[in-house]
Amino acid sequence: MLDTANYTPRLKAHFRSDIKAALKEEFGYKNDMQIPALDKIVLNIGCGAEAVRDSKKAKSAQEDLTKIAGQHAVTTKAKKSIAGFRVREEMPLGAKVTLRGDRMYEFLDRLINVAMPRIRDFRGVKPSFDGRGNFAMGIKEHIVFPEIDFDKVDEVWGMDIIITTTASTDAEAKALLKAFNMPFNA
């Protein structure tokens, strides 16, 4: 049985014991508070035209995202009506969830070590940083996560994953994610 009072996610323990010291030495930080760390991970599924035709699709995406994250996902709704797309204000269009703390580290561990190896023709992720130390990536099929039962899925969704760090530059953020074994392709 898991002792939840003393439980620390594997990647969080690895960050505290090994990664912090390596980053401090690599970038020459004088203070431990300067060392980049993970802040949050945001997961998003946008249903697009499917949700416009059938409102149950957004609910299905929300349920799948809740299973993947281990935390309740919220439904995203249209901010304004767009007649050309047949979208009305407040119409459900997808789902999102923000992970912090232990759940964030557990999700990153599952993403890197379980889900990514299950992606077909996977050659690593493109290093797509925003200039301020945040990383974004997309997955074409959400069924690569072990929490999703392939036989019970009514629709295969794409998924956005945004990893926000406290790093001030892209080089620092990339070094942090590489230390977590993020498989970059270039």
Short mmCIF file of C-alpha atoms in Angstrom, two decimals, residues 1-172:
data_model
loop_
_atom_site.label_atom_id
_atom_site.label_comp_id
_atom_site.label_asym_id
_atom_site.label_seq_id
_atom_site.Cartn_x
_atom_site.Cartn_y
_atom_site.Cartn_z
CA MET A 1 0.00 0.00 0.00
CA LEU A 2 1.22 3.50 -0.85
CA ASP A 3 2.08 5.74 2.09
CA THR A 4 0.60 9.01 0.82
CA ALA A 5 1.93 11.07 3.74
CA ASN A 6 5.57 10.39 2.78
CA TYR A 7 5.09 9.97 -0.98
CA THR A 8 7.19 12.07 -3.35
CA PRO A 9 6.87 11.64 -7.14
CA ARG A 10 9.93 10.09 -8.78
CA LEU A 11 10.73 13.10 -10.99
CA LYS A 12 10.29 15.54 -8.11
CA ALA A 13 12.80 13.59 -6.01
CA HIS A 14 15.16 13.42 -9.02
CA PHE A 15 14.84 17.20 -9.47
CA ARG A 16 15.65 17.91 -5.83
CA SER A 17 18.57 15.48 -5.59
CA ASP A 18 20.29 15.67 -9.00
CA ILE A 19 18.87 18.21 -11.44
CA LYS A 20 19.07 21.29 -9.18
CA ALA A 21 22.79 20.77 -8.53
CA ALA A 22 23.54 20.10 -12.21
CA LEU A 23 21.68 23.22 -13.38
CA LYS A 24 23.32 25.36 -10.68
CA GLU A 25 26.74 24.24 -11.87
CA GLU A 26 25.92 24.51 -15.60
CA PHE A 27 24.53 28.06 -15.47
CA GLY A 28 26.54 29.34 -12.47
CA TYR A 29 23.62 30.42 -10.31
CA LYS A 30 24.56 32.02 -7.00
CA ASN A 31 21.20 31.42 -5.32
CA ASP A 32 19.02 28.28 -5.31
CA MET A 33 15.98 30.42 -6.10
CA GLN A 34 17.50 31.24 -9.52
CA ILE A 35 17.44 27.58 -10.55
CA PRO A 36 14.64 26.96 -13.08
CA ALA A 37 11.83 24.65 -12.00
CA LEU A 38 8.50 23.44 -13.34
CA ASP A 39 5.64 25.82 -12.56
CA LYS A 40 2.61 24.16 -14.17
CA ILE A 41 1.48 21.93 -17.04
CA VAL A 42 -1.66 22.84 -18.97
CA LEU A 43 -3.45 20.16 -21.03
CA ASN A 44 -5.98 21.19 -23.65
CA ILE A 45 -8.24 19.30 -26.05
CA GLY A 46 -10.08 21.34 -28.65
CA CYS A 47 -12.92 19.47 -30.35
CA GLY A 48 -13.46 22.02 -33.12
CA ALA A 49 -16.15 21.25 -35.68
CA GLU A 50 -17.02 17.95 -33.98
CA ALA A 51 -18.31 19.81 -30.90
CA VAL A 52 -20.39 22.13 -33.09
CA ARG A 53 -22.20 19.17 -34.67
CA ASP A 54 -22.58 17.17 -31.44
CA SER A 55 -22.40 18.79 -28.00
CA LYS A 56 -21.65 15.41 -26.37
CA LYS A 57 -18.19 15.41 -27.99
CA ALA A 58 -16.92 18.17 -25.66
CA LYS A 59 -18.22 16.19 -22.67
CA SER A 60 -16.41 13.08 -23.96
CA ALA A 61 -13.17 15.07 -24.34
CA GLN A 62 -13.57 16.42 -20.80
CA GLU A 63 -14.02 12.91 -19.37
CA ASP A 64 -10.96 11.60 -21.25
CA LEU A 65 -8.83 14.55 -20.13
CA THR A 66 -9.95 14.00 -16.53
CA LYS A 67 -8.77 10.37 -16.76
CA ILE A 68 -5.41 11.39 -18.26
CA ALA A 69 -4.72 14.17 -15.75
CA GLY A 70 -6.15 12.52 -12.64
CA GLN A 71 -7.84 15.82 -11.89
CA HIS A 72 -11.18 17.33 -12.94
CA ALA A 73 -11.00 19.05 -16.35
CA VAL A 74 -13.14 22.08 -17.15
CA THR A 75 -15.12 22.53 -20.35
CA THR A 76 -13.92 25.36 -22.57
CA LYS A 77 -16.68 27.43 -24.15
CA ALA A 78 -16.89 29.83 -27.08
CA LYS A 79 -16.35 33.44 -26.04
CA LYS A 80 -18.47 34.87 -28.85
CA SER A 81 -20.74 33.71 -31.65
CA ILE A 82 -19.30 33.18 -35.13
CA ALA A 83 -22.04 32.55 -37.68
CA GLY A 84 -19.65 31.29 -40.38
CA PHE A 85 -18.53 28.42 -38.15
CA ARG A 86 -22.02 27.87 -36.66
CA VAL A 87 -20.62 28.60 -33.20
CA ARG A 88 -22.78 30.25 -30.56
CA GLU A 89 -21.60 32.05 -27.45
CA GLU A 90 -21.09 29.72 -24.45
CA MET A 91 -21.14 26.63 -26.72
CA PRO A 92 -18.82 23.90 -25.29
CA LEU A 93 -15.84 23.41 -27.63
CA GLY A 94 -13.29 21.39 -25.65
CA ALA A 95 -11.66 20.85 -22.27
CA LYS A 96 -8.59 21.93 -20.34
CA VAL A 97 -6.87 21.20 -17.05
CA THR A 98 -3.96 22.81 -15.19
CA LEU A 99 -1.65 20.55 -13.20
CA ARG A 100 0.61 21.76 -10.39
CA GLY A 101 2.58 20.13 -7.59
CA ASP A 102 2.82 16.34 -7.35
CA ARG A 103 0.25 15.68 -10.09
CA MET A 104 2.34 17.78 -12.48
CA TYR A 105 5.46 15.66 -11.84
CA GLU A 106 3.46 12.40 -12.08
CA PHE A 107 1.96 13.48 -15.41
CA LEU A 108 5.37 14.50 -16.83
CA ASP A 109 6.76 11.11 -15.78
CA ARG A 110 3.91 9.27 -17.54
CA LEU A 111 4.22 11.51 -20.61
CA ILE A 112 7.96 10.96 -21.07
CA ASN A 113 8.27 7.31 -20.02
CA VAL A 114 4.93 5.77 -21.02
CA ALA A 115 2.99 7.86 -23.54
CA MET A 116 5.75 9.15 -25.84
CA PRO A 117 7.22 5.69 -26.53
CA ARG A 118 3.71 4.57 -27.60
CA ILE A 119 3.44 7.30 -30.29
CA ARG A 120 3.72 5.86 -33.80
CA ASP A 121 6.88 6.88 -35.73
CA PHE A 122 8.11 8.94 -32.78
CA ARG A 123 11.43 10.66 -33.45
CA GLY A 124 11.49 13.10 -30.55
CA VAL A 125 9.71 16.38 -29.89
CA LYS A 126 10.49 19.60 -31.70
CA PRO A 127 12.03 22.13 -29.30
CA SER A 128 9.27 24.73 -29.49
CA PHE A 129 9.89 27.35 -26.82
CA ASP A 130 8.27 30.78 -26.57
CA GLY A 131 11.32 32.89 -25.74
CA ARG A 132 10.49 33.08 -22.02
CA GLY A 133 11.28 29.52 -20.98
CA ASN A 134 7.92 27.86 -21.68
CA PHE A 135 7.55 24.75 -23.84
CA ALA A 136 4.56 23.71 -25.96
CA MET A 137 3.92 20.49 -27.83
CA GLY A 138 1.05 18.64 -29.43
CA ILE A 139 -0.01 15.02 -29.54
CA LYS A 140 -2.14 13.78 -32.44
CA GLU A 141 -3.80 10.93 -30.53
CA HIS A 142 -4.76 11.09 -26.86
CA ILE A 143 -5.08 7.30 -26.77
CA VAL A 144 -1.31 6.91 -26.19
CA PHE A 145 -1.96 7.42 -22.48
CA PRO A 146 -2.53 4.17 -20.55
CA GLU A 147 -5.54 5.63 -18.68
CA ILE A 148 -7.57 5.69 -21.90
CA ASP A 149 -9.25 2.41 -22.90
CA PHE A 150 -8.96 2.27 -26.68
CA ASP A 151 -12.13 0.16 -27.06
CA LYS A 152 -14.32 2.69 -25.21
CA VAL A 153 -13.12 5.79 -27.10
CA ASP A 154 -15.73 7.28 -29.43
CA GLU A 155 -13.35 9.86 -30.95
CA VAL A 156 -9.56 10.21 -31.08
CA TRP A 157 -8.55 13.74 -30.07
CA GLY A 158 -5.42 15.75 -30.54
CA MET A 159 -4.00 17.35 -27.44
CA ASP A 160 -1.94 20.43 -26.57
CA ILE A 161 0.56 20.23 -23.71
CA ILE A 162 2.11 23.45 -22.38
CA ILE A 163 4.89 23.18 -19.81
CA THR A 164 5.46 26.45 -17.94
CA THR A 165 8.79 26.85 -16.14
CA THR A 166 10.37 29.53 -13.99
CA ALA A 167 13.30 29.72 -16.44
CA SER A 168 13.96 33.13 -17.95
CA THR A 169 15.52 31.85 -21.20
CA ASP A 170 14.82 29.02 -23.61
CA ALA A 171 18.29 27.52 -23.05
CA GLU A 172 17.60 27.18 -19.31
#
